PDB file of C-alpha atoms in Angstrom:
ATOM      1  CA  UNK A 605      40.769  11.499 113.814  1.00 47.00           C
ATOM      2  CA  UNK A 606      41.061   8.017 112.284  1.00 50.00           C
ATOM      3  CA  UNK A 607      44.811   8.467 111.374  1.00 54.00           C
ATOM      4  CA  UNK A 608      44.041  10.933 108.937  1.00 56.00           C
ATOM      5  CA  UNK A 609      45.969  13.762 110.726  1.00 57.00           C
ATOM      6  CA  UNK A 610      48.974  13.012 113.137  1.00 56.00           C
ATOM      7  CA  UNK A 611      48.557  16.451 114.908  1.00 56.00           C
ATOM      8  CA  UNK A 612      46.145  19.039 114.981  1.00 58.00           C
ATOM      9  CA  UNK A 613      47.355  22.649 115.901  1.00 57.00           C
ATOM     10  CA  UNK A 614      45.092  25.007 117.446  1.00 61.00           C
ATOM     11  CA  UNK A 615      47.253  27.798 119.263  1.00 63.00           C
ATOM     12  CA  UNK A 616      44.287  29.887 120.814  1.00 65.00           C
ATOM     13  CA  UNK A 617      45.074  32.731 123.038  1.00 72.00           C
ATOM     14  CA  UNK A 618      42.371  34.474 124.659  1.00 74.00           C
ATOM     15  CA  UNK A 619      41.742  37.847 123.317  1.00 79.00           C
ATOM     16  CA  UNK A 620      44.713  37.688 120.525  1.00 84.00           C
ATOM     17  CA  UNK A 621      44.084  39.669 117.291  1.00 89.00           C
ATOM     18  CA  UNK A 622      45.384  38.522 113.814  1.00 90.00           C
ATOM     19  CA  UNK A 623      48.559  40.370 113.763  1.00 90.00           C
ATOM     20  CA  UNK A 624      50.164  38.640 116.947  1.00 88.00           C
ATOM     21  CA  UNK A 625      48.720  35.443 115.588  1.00 87.00           C
ATOM     22  CA  UNK A 626      50.208  35.892 112.206  1.00 89.00           C
ATOM     23  CA  UNK A 627      53.791  36.629 113.945  1.00 87.00           C
ATOM     24  CA  UNK A 628      53.604  33.168 115.650  1.00 83.00           C
ATOM     25  CA  UNK A 629      52.035  31.246 112.660  1.00 83.00           C
ATOM     26  CA  UNK A 630      54.966  29.744 111.407  1.00 78.00           C
ATOM     27  CA  UNK A 631      56.280  28.614 114.591  1.00 77.00           C
ATOM     28  CA  UNK A 632      52.969  27.064 115.297  1.00 74.00           C
ATOM     29  CA  UNK A 633      53.079  24.991 112.344  1.00 75.00           C
ATOM     30  CA  UNK A 634      56.400  23.615 113.267  1.00 71.00           C
ATOM     31  CA  UNK A 635      54.880  22.114 116.479  1.00 65.00           C
ATOM     32  CA  UNK A 636      55.026  18.123 116.319  1.00 58.00           C
ATOM     33  CA  UNK A 637      55.024  18.588 112.295  1.00 67.00           C
ATOM     34  CA  UNK A 638      51.436  19.962 112.201  1.00 70.00           C
ATOM     35  CA  UNK A 639      49.087  18.706 109.263  1.00 77.00           C
ATOM     36  CA  UNK A 640      45.893  20.206 110.132  1.00 79.00           C
ATOM     37  CA  UNK A 641      45.357  23.589 111.950  1.00 81.00           C
ATOM     38  CA  UNK A 642      41.709  25.131 112.986  1.00 81.00           C
ATOM     39  CA  UNK A 643      40.829  28.125 115.108  1.00 82.00           C
ATOM     40  CA  UNK A 644      39.475  31.510 114.869  1.00 85.00           C
ATOM     41  CA  UNK A 645      42.902  33.327 114.509  1.00 89.00           C
ATOM     42  CA  UNK A 646      41.850  36.692 116.202  1.00 89.00           C
ATOM     43  CA  UNK A 647      39.485  37.224 113.585  1.00 91.00           C
ATOM     44  CA  UNK A 648      36.679  38.334 115.934  1.00 87.00           C
ATOM     45  CA  UNK A 649      38.672  40.126 118.411  1.00 88.00           C
ATOM     46  CA  UNK A 650      39.763  42.317 115.409  1.00 92.00           C
ATOM     47  CA  UNK A 651      36.157  43.047 114.856  1.00 90.00           C
ATOM     48  CA  UNK A 652      35.304  44.009 118.469  1.00 87.00           C
ATOM     49  CA  UNK A 653      38.049  46.464 118.705  1.00 89.00           C
ATOM     50  CA  UNK A 654      37.286  47.939 115.422  1.00 91.00           C
ATOM     51  CA  UNK A 655      40.302  47.140 113.525  1.00 93.00           C
ATOM     52  CA  UNK A 656      40.287  47.778 109.917  1.00 95.00           C
ATOM     53  CA  UNK A 657      38.998  44.997 107.826  1.00 96.00           C
ATOM     54  CA  UNK A 658      41.529  45.233 105.106  1.00 97.00           C
ATOM     55  CA  UNK A 659      44.393  44.470 107.865  1.00 97.00           C
ATOM     56  CA  UNK A 660      42.453  41.461 108.987  1.00 96.00           C
ATOM     57  CA  UNK A 661      41.993  40.331 105.733  1.00 97.00           C
ATOM     58  CA  UNK A 662      45.670  40.660 104.935  1.00 97.00           C
ATOM     59  CA  UNK A 663      46.560  39.019 108.018  1.00 96.00           C
ATOM     60  CA  UNK A 664      44.502  36.137 107.220  1.00 95.00           C
ATOM     61  CA  UNK A 665      45.543  35.938 103.536  1.00 97.00           C
ATOM     62  CA  UNK A 666      49.173  35.745 104.550  1.00 96.00           C
ATOM     63  CA  UNK A 667      48.403  32.777 107.087  1.00 94.00           C
ATOM     64  CA  UNK A 668      46.446  30.985 104.667  1.00 95.00           C
ATOM     65  CA  UNK A 669      49.465  31.327 102.105  1.00 95.00           C
ATOM     66  CA  UNK A 670      51.967  29.881 104.805  1.00 92.00           C
ATOM     67  CA  UNK A 671      49.855  27.002 105.792  1.00 91.00           C
ATOM     68  CA  UNK A 672      48.963  25.952 102.323  1.00 92.00           C
ATOM     69  CA  UNK A 673      52.586  26.526 101.478  1.00 90.00           C
ATOM     70  CA  UNK A 674      53.639  24.231 104.153  1.00 86.00           C
ATOM     71  CA  UNK A 675      50.774  21.628 102.744  1.00 87.00           C
ATOM     72  CA  UNK A 676      48.989  22.091 106.263  1.00 85.00           C
ATOM     73  CA  UNK A 677      45.273  21.989 105.991  1.00 85.00           C
ATOM     74  CA  UNK A 678      43.496  24.933 107.380  1.00 88.00           C
ATOM     75  CA  UNK A 679      40.168  25.394 108.968  1.00 87.00           C
ATOM     76  CA  UNK A 680      39.253  28.937 109.685  1.00 89.00           C
ATOM     77  CA  UNK A 681      36.308  29.519 112.462  1.00 84.00           C
ATOM     78  CA  UNK A 682      34.596  32.842 111.439  1.00 84.00           C
ATOM     79  CA  UNK A 683      33.500  34.820 114.608  1.00 80.00           C
ATOM     80  CA  UNK A 684      29.777  34.688 115.299  1.00 77.00           C
ATOM     81  CA  UNK A 685      27.795  37.891 114.768  1.00 77.00           C
ATOM     82  CA  UNK A 686      27.564  38.720 118.565  1.00 76.00           C
ATOM     83  CA  UNK A 687      24.250  40.492 119.217  1.00 70.00           C
ATOM     84  CA  UNK A 688      25.787  43.291 120.998  1.00 72.00           C
ATOM     85  CA  UNK A 689      28.035  44.649 117.968  1.00 76.00           C
ATOM     86  CA  UNK A 690      27.114  48.302 117.022  1.00 81.00           C
ATOM     87  CA  UNK A 691      26.227  48.799 113.069  1.00 82.00           C
ATOM     88  CA  UNK A 692      29.909  49.317 112.348  1.00 88.00           C
ATOM     89  CA  UNK A 693      31.409  46.380 113.638  1.00 86.00           C
ATOM     90  CA  UNK A 694      28.736  44.293 112.202  1.00 83.00           C
ATOM     91  CA  UNK A 695      29.331  45.774 108.848  1.00 87.00           C
ATOM     92  CA  UNK A 696      32.929  45.285 109.570  1.00 89.00           C
ATOM     93  CA  UNK A 697      32.409  41.587 110.316  1.00 86.00           C
ATOM     94  CA  UNK A 698      30.500  41.224 107.304  1.00 86.00           C
ATOM     95  CA  UNK A 699      33.135  42.684 105.272  1.00 93.00           C
ATOM     96  CA  UNK A 700      35.915  40.390 106.819  1.00 93.00           C
ATOM     97  CA  UNK A 701      33.627  37.415 106.249  1.00 89.00           C
ATOM     98  CA  UNK A 702      33.369  38.468 102.368  1.00 92.00           C
ATOM     99  CA  UNK A 703      37.181  39.065 102.444  1.00 95.00           C
ATOM    100  CA  UNK A 704      37.582  35.550 103.434  1.00 94.00           C
ATOM    101  CA  UNK A 705      35.611  33.995 101.208  1.00 92.00           C
ATOM    102  CA  UNK A 706      37.549  35.496  98.651  1.00 95.00           C
ATOM    103  CA  UNK A 707      40.674  33.906  99.978  1.00 96.00           C
ATOM    104  CA  UNK A 708      38.896  30.554  99.754  1.00 94.00           C
ATOM    105  CA  UNK A 709      38.064  31.131  96.258  1.00 95.00           C
ATOM    106  CA  UNK A 710      41.828  31.364  95.493  1.00 95.00           C
ATOM    107  CA  UNK A 711      42.460  28.354  97.979  1.00 94.00           C
ATOM    108  CA  UNK A 712      39.572  25.838  97.641  1.00 89.00           C
ATOM    109  CA  UNK A 713      41.256  23.353 100.107  1.00 88.00           C
ATOM    110  CA  UNK A 714      40.786  26.032 102.810  1.00 91.00           C
ATOM    111  CA  UNK A 715      37.644  25.199 104.864  1.00 89.00           C
ATOM    112  CA  UNK A 716      35.555  27.646 106.668  1.00 88.00           C
ATOM    113  CA  UNK A 717      33.057  27.246 109.777  1.00 86.00           C
ATOM    114  CA  UNK A 718      31.047  30.326 109.267  1.00 79.00           C
ATOM    115  CA  UNK A 719      29.726  31.165 112.729  1.00 81.00           C
ATOM    116  CA  UNK A 720      29.074  34.813 110.990  1.00 77.00           C
ATOM    117  CA  UNK A 721      26.443  33.806 108.746  1.00 78.00           C
ATOM    118  CA  UNK A 722      24.700  31.253 111.207  1.00 79.00           C
ATOM    119  CA  UNK A 723      24.271  33.772 113.921  1.00 82.00           C
ATOM    120  CA  UNK A 724      23.334  36.778 111.630  1.00 80.00           C
ATOM    121  CA  UNK A 725      19.847  37.741 111.831  1.00 82.00           C
ATOM    122  CA  UNK A 726      19.895  39.106 107.994  1.00 80.00           C
ATOM    123  CA  UNK A 727      16.390  41.128 108.525  1.00 85.00           C
ATOM    124  CA  UNK A 728      17.998  43.222 111.132  1.00 79.00           C
ATOM    125  CA  UNK A 729      21.730  43.127 110.278  1.00 75.00           C
ATOM    126  CA  UNK A 730      22.409  42.308 113.999  1.00 76.00           C
ATOM    127  CA  UNK A 731      23.337  38.807 115.711  1.00 78.00           C
ATOM    128  CA  UNK A 732      20.681  36.699 116.987  1.00 80.00           C
ATOM    129  CA  UNK A 733      20.736  37.598 120.741  1.00 78.00           C
ATOM    130  CA  UNK A 734      19.162  34.318 121.718  1.00 78.00           C
ATOM    131  CA  UNK A 735      22.229  32.510 120.472  1.00 78.00           C
ATOM    132  CA  UNK A 736      24.680  34.432 122.934  1.00 76.00           C
ATOM    133  CA  UNK A 737      25.157  34.352 126.979  1.00 73.00           C
ATOM    134  CA  UNK A 738      23.441  37.385 128.832  1.00 70.00           C
ATOM    135  CA  UNK A 739      25.574  39.770 130.770  1.00 63.00           C
ATOM    136  CA  UNK A 740      24.544  40.683 134.156  1.00 58.00           C
ATOM    137  CA  UNK A 741      22.753  43.681 132.682  1.00 56.00           C
ATOM    138  CA  UNK A 742      20.653  41.478 130.170  1.00 57.00           C
ATOM    139  CA  UNK A 743      22.333  42.459 127.295  1.00 57.00           C
ATOM    140  CA  UNK A 744      23.938  39.711 124.698  1.00 58.00           C
ATOM    141  CA  UNK A 745      27.631  38.888 125.491  1.00 67.00           C
ATOM    142  CA  UNK A 746      30.026  38.156 122.516  1.00 70.00           C
ATOM    143  CA  UNK A 747      30.166  34.429 123.679  1.00 73.00           C
ATOM    144  CA  UNK A 748      27.575  32.090 122.519  1.00 75.00           C
ATOM    145  CA  UNK A 749      25.293  30.016 124.691  1.00 77.00           C
ATOM    146  CA  UNK A 750      24.616  26.164 124.575  1.00 78.00           C
ATOM    147  CA  UNK A 751      21.916  27.074 121.603  1.00 81.00           C
ATOM    148  CA  UNK A 752      24.908  29.070 119.796  1.00 79.00           C
ATOM    149  CA  UNK A 753      27.269  26.247 120.993  1.00 78.00           C
ATOM    150  CA  UNK A 754      25.349  23.702 119.117  1.00 81.00           C
ATOM    151  CA  UNK A 755      24.534  25.894 116.258  1.00 79.00           C
ATOM    152  CA  UNK A 756      28.056  26.585 115.504  1.00 77.00           C
ATOM    153  CA  UNK A 757      29.185  22.979 116.482  1.00 78.00           C
ATOM    154  CA  UNK A 758      26.840  21.323 113.673  1.00 79.00           C
ATOM    155  CA  UNK A 759      28.631  24.119 111.315  1.00 78.00           C
ATOM    156  CA  UNK A 760      32.134  22.736 112.532  1.00 78.00           C
ATOM    157  CA  UNK A 761      30.777  18.873 112.142  1.00 77.00           C
ATOM    158  CA  UNK A 762      29.835  19.581 108.552  1.00 78.00           C
ATOM    159  CA  UNK A 763      33.215  21.356 107.616  1.00 77.00           C
ATOM    160  CA  UNK A 764      34.849  18.226 109.233  1.00 75.00           C
ATOM    161  CA  UNK A 765      32.764  15.627 107.588  1.00 76.00           C
ATOM    162  CA  UNK A 766      34.430  16.959 104.454  1.00 74.00           C
ATOM    163  CA  UNK A 767      37.986  15.940 105.526  1.00 72.00           C
ATOM    164  CA  UNK A 768      36.862  12.792 107.319  1.00 68.00           C
ATOM    165  CA  UNK A 769      34.309  11.254 105.447  1.00 66.00           C
ATOM    166  CA  UNK A 770      31.269   9.666 106.288  1.00 55.00           C
ATOM    167  CA  UNK A 771      32.838   7.098 108.746  1.00 53.00           C
ATOM    168  CA  UNK A 772      33.242   9.367 111.739  1.00 50.00           C
ATOM    169  CA  UNK A 773      31.405   9.812 115.103  1.00 51.00           C
ATOM    170  CA  UNK A 774      29.443  13.104 114.862  1.00 47.00           C
ATOM    171  CA  UNK A 775      28.370  14.165 118.205  1.00 45.00           C
ATOM    172  CA  UNK A 776      27.434  17.586 119.118  1.00 39.00           C
ATOM    173  CA  UNK A 777      26.845  18.381 123.151  1.00 34.00           C
TER     174      UNK A 777
END
Protein backbone atom coordinates (compact mmCIF):
# COMPACT_ATOMS: atom_id res chain seq x y z
CA UNK A 1 0.00 0.00 0.00
CA UNK A 2 2.61 2.46 -1.19
CA UNK A 3 4.71 2.08 1.97
CA UNK A 4 1.97 3.57 4.11
CA UNK A 5 1.28 0.37 6.04
CA UNK A 6 3.75 -2.27 7.19
CA UNK A 7 1.18 -4.96 7.85
CA UNK A 8 -2.51 -5.14 7.20
CA UNK A 9 -4.21 -7.77 9.35
CA UNK A 10 -7.42 -9.53 8.33
CA UNK A 11 -7.93 -12.47 10.59
CA UNK A 12 -11.03 -13.95 9.00
CA UNK A 13 -12.52 -17.22 10.12
CA UNK A 14 -15.57 -18.39 8.17
CA UNK A 15 -18.75 -18.41 10.23
CA UNK A 16 -17.17 -16.69 13.22
CA UNK A 17 -19.25 -14.30 15.30
CA UNK A 18 -18.12 -11.14 17.07
CA UNK A 19 -17.71 -12.75 20.53
CA UNK A 20 -14.97 -15.21 19.53
CA UNK A 21 -13.43 -12.52 17.30
CA UNK A 22 -13.21 -10.14 20.26
CA UNK A 23 -11.54 -12.89 22.31
CA UNK A 24 -8.74 -13.11 19.70
CA UNK A 25 -8.60 -9.44 18.74
CA UNK A 26 -5.68 -8.26 20.87
CA UNK A 27 -3.57 -11.23 19.71
CA UNK A 28 -4.36 -10.46 16.07
CA UNK A 29 -3.10 -6.90 16.45
CA UNK A 30 0.26 -8.19 17.70
CA UNK A 31 0.82 -10.05 14.43
CA UNK A 32 3.89 -8.46 12.87
CA UNK A 33 3.07 -5.11 14.48
CA UNK A 34 -0.05 -4.58 12.37
CA UNK A 35 -0.97 -0.94 11.92
CA UNK A 36 -4.15 -1.48 9.94
CA UNK A 37 -6.91 -4.05 10.34
CA UNK A 38 -9.78 -4.56 7.90
CA UNK A 39 -12.64 -7.03 8.06
CA UNK A 40 -16.26 -7.88 8.79
CA UNK A 41 -15.36 -9.08 12.31
CA UNK A 42 -18.28 -11.57 12.45
CA UNK A 43 -21.03 -8.96 12.29
CA UNK A 44 -22.90 -10.63 9.43
CA UNK A 45 -22.81 -14.01 11.15
CA UNK A 46 -24.32 -12.43 14.27
CA UNK A 47 -27.17 -11.04 12.15
CA UNK A 48 -27.68 -14.39 10.42
CA UNK A 49 -28.06 -16.32 13.68
CA UNK A 50 -30.29 -13.65 15.23
CA UNK A 51 -27.89 -12.53 17.95
CA UNK A 52 -29.03 -9.54 20.00
CA UNK A 53 -27.83 -6.37 18.23
CA UNK A 54 -26.76 -4.82 21.55
CA UNK A 55 -24.23 -7.65 22.04
CA UNK A 56 -22.87 -7.18 18.53
CA UNK A 57 -22.52 -3.44 19.05
CA UNK A 58 -20.82 -3.95 22.44
CA UNK A 59 -18.32 -6.42 20.92
CA UNK A 60 -17.56 -4.02 18.07
CA UNK A 61 -17.15 -1.09 20.45
CA UNK A 62 -14.64 -3.13 22.46
CA UNK A 63 -12.67 -4.05 19.31
CA UNK A 64 -12.63 -0.43 18.11
CA UNK A 65 -11.43 0.77 21.52
CA UNK A 66 -8.65 -1.83 21.51
CA UNK A 67 -7.54 -0.88 17.97
CA UNK A 68 -7.68 2.86 18.58
CA UNK A 69 -5.88 2.46 21.91
CA UNK A 70 -3.10 0.59 20.11
CA UNK A 71 -2.87 3.26 17.39
CA UNK A 72 -4.08 0.80 14.72
CA UNK A 73 -6.22 2.03 11.83
CA UNK A 74 -9.44 0.03 11.58
CA UNK A 75 -11.92 -0.47 8.78
CA UNK A 76 -15.14 -2.38 9.46
CA UNK A 77 -16.71 -4.13 6.51
CA UNK A 78 -20.44 -3.98 7.25
CA UNK A 79 -22.36 -7.06 6.11
CA UNK A 80 -24.58 -6.89 3.04
CA UNK A 81 -28.38 -6.86 3.37
CA UNK A 82 -28.84 -10.39 2.05
CA UNK A 83 -32.03 -10.94 0.09
CA UNK A 84 -32.99 -14.01 2.09
CA UNK A 85 -33.05 -12.40 5.53
CA UNK A 86 -36.40 -12.30 7.27
CA UNK A 87 -37.80 -8.99 8.50
CA UNK A 88 -36.47 -9.45 12.06
CA UNK A 89 -32.90 -10.14 10.88
CA UNK A 90 -33.01 -7.23 8.45
CA UNK A 91 -34.24 -4.98 11.27
CA UNK A 92 -31.43 -6.27 13.50
CA UNK A 93 -28.93 -5.54 10.73
CA UNK A 94 -30.18 -1.96 10.57
CA UNK A 95 -29.88 -1.60 14.36
CA UNK A 96 -26.31 -2.93 14.23
CA UNK A 97 -25.48 -0.57 11.36
CA UNK A 98 -26.84 2.41 13.31
CA UNK A 99 -24.90 1.30 16.40
CA UNK A 100 -21.65 1.09 14.49
CA UNK A 101 -22.31 4.48 12.91
CA UNK A 102 -22.64 5.75 16.47
CA UNK A 103 -19.26 4.25 17.35
CA UNK A 104 -17.79 5.94 14.29
CA UNK A 105 -19.14 9.27 15.51
CA UNK A 106 -16.96 8.81 18.60
CA UNK A 107 -13.94 7.61 16.59
CA UNK A 108 -13.83 9.61 13.33
CA UNK A 109 -10.64 7.80 12.26
CA UNK A 110 -12.65 4.54 12.15
CA UNK A 111 -13.55 3.70 8.56
CA UNK A 112 -16.61 1.77 7.41
CA UNK A 113 -17.37 -0.06 4.20
CA UNK A 114 -21.14 0.05 4.37
CA UNK A 115 -22.21 -2.96 2.32
CA UNK A 116 -25.57 -3.04 4.14
CA UNK A 117 -26.87 0.28 2.78
CA UNK A 118 -25.43 -0.41 -0.68
CA UNK A 119 -27.32 -3.71 -1.00
CA UNK A 120 -30.55 -2.72 0.84
CA UNK A 121 -33.69 -1.90 -1.12
CA UNK A 122 -35.05 0.91 1.04
CA UNK A 123 -38.50 0.67 -0.57
CA UNK A 124 -38.99 -2.96 0.50
CA UNK A 125 -36.66 -3.16 3.50
CA UNK A 126 -35.06 -6.30 2.02
CA UNK A 127 -31.77 -6.98 0.31
CA UNK A 128 -31.58 -6.44 -3.43
CA UNK A 129 -31.56 -10.07 -4.61
CA UNK A 130 -29.79 -9.26 -7.91
CA UNK A 131 -26.60 -8.61 -5.88
CA UNK A 132 -26.55 -12.13 -4.41
CA UNK A 133 -25.76 -15.64 -5.61
CA UNK A 134 -28.72 -17.91 -6.13
CA UNK A 135 -29.05 -21.15 -4.19
CA UNK A 136 -30.18 -24.33 -5.93
CA UNK A 137 -33.84 -23.53 -5.26
CA UNK A 138 -33.52 -20.07 -6.81
CA UNK A 139 -33.46 -18.28 -3.45
CA UNK A 140 -30.86 -15.60 -2.90
CA UNK A 141 -27.84 -16.63 -0.87
CA UNK A 142 -26.14 -14.52 1.79
CA UNK A 143 -23.06 -14.27 -0.45
CA UNK A 144 -22.78 -11.55 -3.08
CA UNK A 145 -22.43 -12.41 -6.76
CA UNK A 146 -20.12 -10.64 -9.25
CA UNK A 147 -22.42 -7.60 -9.49
CA UNK A 148 -22.63 -7.40 -5.69
CA UNK A 149 -18.86 -7.83 -5.36
CA UNK A 150 -18.31 -4.99 -7.80
CA UNK A 151 -20.72 -2.73 -5.91
CA UNK A 152 -19.24 -3.52 -2.49
CA UNK A 153 -15.71 -3.38 -3.94
CA UNK A 154 -16.38 0.15 -5.13
CA UNK A 155 -17.51 1.07 -1.62
CA UNK A 156 -14.28 -0.42 -0.21
CA UNK A 157 -12.16 1.41 -2.79
CA UNK A 158 -13.73 4.72 -1.79
CA UNK A 159 -12.84 4.05 1.85
CA UNK A 160 -9.28 3.02 1.06
CA UNK A 161 -8.86 6.16 -1.03
CA UNK A 162 -9.26 8.22 2.14
CA UNK A 163 -6.27 6.38 3.65
CA UNK A 164 -4.10 6.18 0.58
CA UNK A 165 -4.85 9.42 -1.21
CA UNK A 166 -5.41 9.81 -4.92
CA UNK A 167 -2.12 8.22 -6.07
CA UNK A 168 -3.03 4.58 -6.01
CA UNK A 169 -4.21 2.10 -8.59
CA UNK A 170 -7.90 1.38 -8.04
CA UNK A 171 -9.14 -1.65 -9.90
CA UNK A 172 -12.35 -3.46 -9.15
CA UNK A 173 -12.51 -6.76 -11.02
